[in-house]
Coordinates of C-alpha atoms in Angstrom, one line a residue:
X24 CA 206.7 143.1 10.3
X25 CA 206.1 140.7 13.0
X26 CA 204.2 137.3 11.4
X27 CA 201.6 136.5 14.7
X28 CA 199.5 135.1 12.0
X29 CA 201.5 132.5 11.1
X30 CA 202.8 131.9 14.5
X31 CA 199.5 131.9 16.1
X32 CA 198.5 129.2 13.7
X33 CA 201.3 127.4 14.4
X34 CA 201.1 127.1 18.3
X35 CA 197.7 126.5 18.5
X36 CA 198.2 123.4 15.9
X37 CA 201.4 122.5 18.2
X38 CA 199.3 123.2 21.5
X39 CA 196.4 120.6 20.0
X40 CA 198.4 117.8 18.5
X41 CA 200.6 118.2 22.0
X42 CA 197.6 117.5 23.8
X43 CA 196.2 114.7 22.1
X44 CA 199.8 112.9 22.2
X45 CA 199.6 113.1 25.5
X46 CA 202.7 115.9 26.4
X47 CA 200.8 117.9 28.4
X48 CA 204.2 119.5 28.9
X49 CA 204.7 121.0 25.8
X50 CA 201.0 121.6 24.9
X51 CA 201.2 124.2 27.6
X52 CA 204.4 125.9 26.8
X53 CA 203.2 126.1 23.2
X54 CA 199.6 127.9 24.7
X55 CA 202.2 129.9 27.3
X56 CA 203.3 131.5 24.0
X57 CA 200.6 131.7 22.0
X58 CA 199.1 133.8 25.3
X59 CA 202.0 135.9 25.4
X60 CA 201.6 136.7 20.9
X61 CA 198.2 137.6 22.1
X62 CA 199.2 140.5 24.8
X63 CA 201.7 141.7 22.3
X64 CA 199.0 141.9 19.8
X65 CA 197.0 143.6 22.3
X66 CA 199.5 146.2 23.0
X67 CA 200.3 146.6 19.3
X68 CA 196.9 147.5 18.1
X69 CA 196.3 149.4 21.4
X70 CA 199.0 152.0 20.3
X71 CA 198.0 152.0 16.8
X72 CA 194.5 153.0 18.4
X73 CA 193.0 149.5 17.2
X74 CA 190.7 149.4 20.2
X75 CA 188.2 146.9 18.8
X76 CA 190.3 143.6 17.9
X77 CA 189.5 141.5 20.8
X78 CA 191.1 138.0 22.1
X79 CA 189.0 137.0 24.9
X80 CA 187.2 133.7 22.9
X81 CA 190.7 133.2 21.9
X82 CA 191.8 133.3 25.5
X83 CA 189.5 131.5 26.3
X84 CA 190.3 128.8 24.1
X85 CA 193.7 128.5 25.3
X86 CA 193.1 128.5 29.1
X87 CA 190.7 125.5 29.1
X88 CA 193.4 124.0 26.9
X89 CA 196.1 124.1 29.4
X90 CA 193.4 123.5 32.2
X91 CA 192.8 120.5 30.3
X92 CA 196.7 119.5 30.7
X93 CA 196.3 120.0 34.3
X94 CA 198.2 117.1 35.2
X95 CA 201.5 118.9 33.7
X96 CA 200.0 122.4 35.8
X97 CA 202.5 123.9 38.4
X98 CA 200.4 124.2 42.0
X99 CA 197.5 126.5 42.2
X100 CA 197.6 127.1 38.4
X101 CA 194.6 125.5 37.9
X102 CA 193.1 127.9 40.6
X103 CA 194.2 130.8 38.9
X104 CA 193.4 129.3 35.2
X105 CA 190.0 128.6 36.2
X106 CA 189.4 132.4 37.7
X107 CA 190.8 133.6 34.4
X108 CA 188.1 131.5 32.7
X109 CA 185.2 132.4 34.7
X110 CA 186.3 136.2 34.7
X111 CA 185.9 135.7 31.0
X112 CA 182.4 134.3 31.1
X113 CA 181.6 137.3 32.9
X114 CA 182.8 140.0 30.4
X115 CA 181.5 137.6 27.3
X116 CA 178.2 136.1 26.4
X117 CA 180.0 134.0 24.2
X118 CA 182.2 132.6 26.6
X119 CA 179.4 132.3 29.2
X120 CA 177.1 130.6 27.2
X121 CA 179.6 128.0 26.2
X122 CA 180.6 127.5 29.7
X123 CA 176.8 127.0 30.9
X124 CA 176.6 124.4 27.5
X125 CA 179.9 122.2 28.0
X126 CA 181.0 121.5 31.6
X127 CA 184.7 120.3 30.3
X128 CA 186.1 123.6 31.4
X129 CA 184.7 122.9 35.7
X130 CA 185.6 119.1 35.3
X131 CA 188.7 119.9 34.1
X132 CA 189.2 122.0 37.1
X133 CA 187.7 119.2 39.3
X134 CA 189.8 117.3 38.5
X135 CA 192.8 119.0 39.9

């Protein structure tokens, strides 16, 4: 059995402390990853008829991570980091509340 758990953890701890040293490099290879553990989880508990675990905060967490390492961003990622952001907002109150509330994630993009 496959530990995501654990892993999850540990990329999102890698992906943070990577950011705030300043390797925007790695912080986004480590949330690459961790987004990939995520669609694998997806699938998993999609076949297992889990229909009700849900990632999209977590997502959402990740993607204005690496739009915050946008200097490190191959071109038009930002672009298509952002619409994954705001298509988010629009499927999750959460998520669009918080992006009303803290304009990090559109100065982030701005900033591209």
């Amino acid at each position: 059995r496959e530990a995501y758990g654990v892993r999850n953890q540990y990329l999102t701890s890698a992906a943070i402390i990577y950011t705030y040293n300043g390797e925007p490099e790695k912080a986004i290879a480590a949330d690459r990853r961790l987004l990939s553990n995520m669609d694998e989880l997806e699938q998993r508990y999609a076949a297992q008829g889990r229909h009700f675990r849900n990632y999209e905060v977590n997502r959402y967490i990740c993607l204005r991570r690496m739009l915050c390492n946008y200097r490190a961003l191959k071109p038009g990622e930002a672009d298509s980091l952002y619409s994954r952001i705001t298509a988010l907002g629009e499927v999750n109150d959460d998520i669009r509340r918080d992006l009303g509330a803290n304009p990090r994630t559109e100065a982030y993009y701005r900033s591209t």
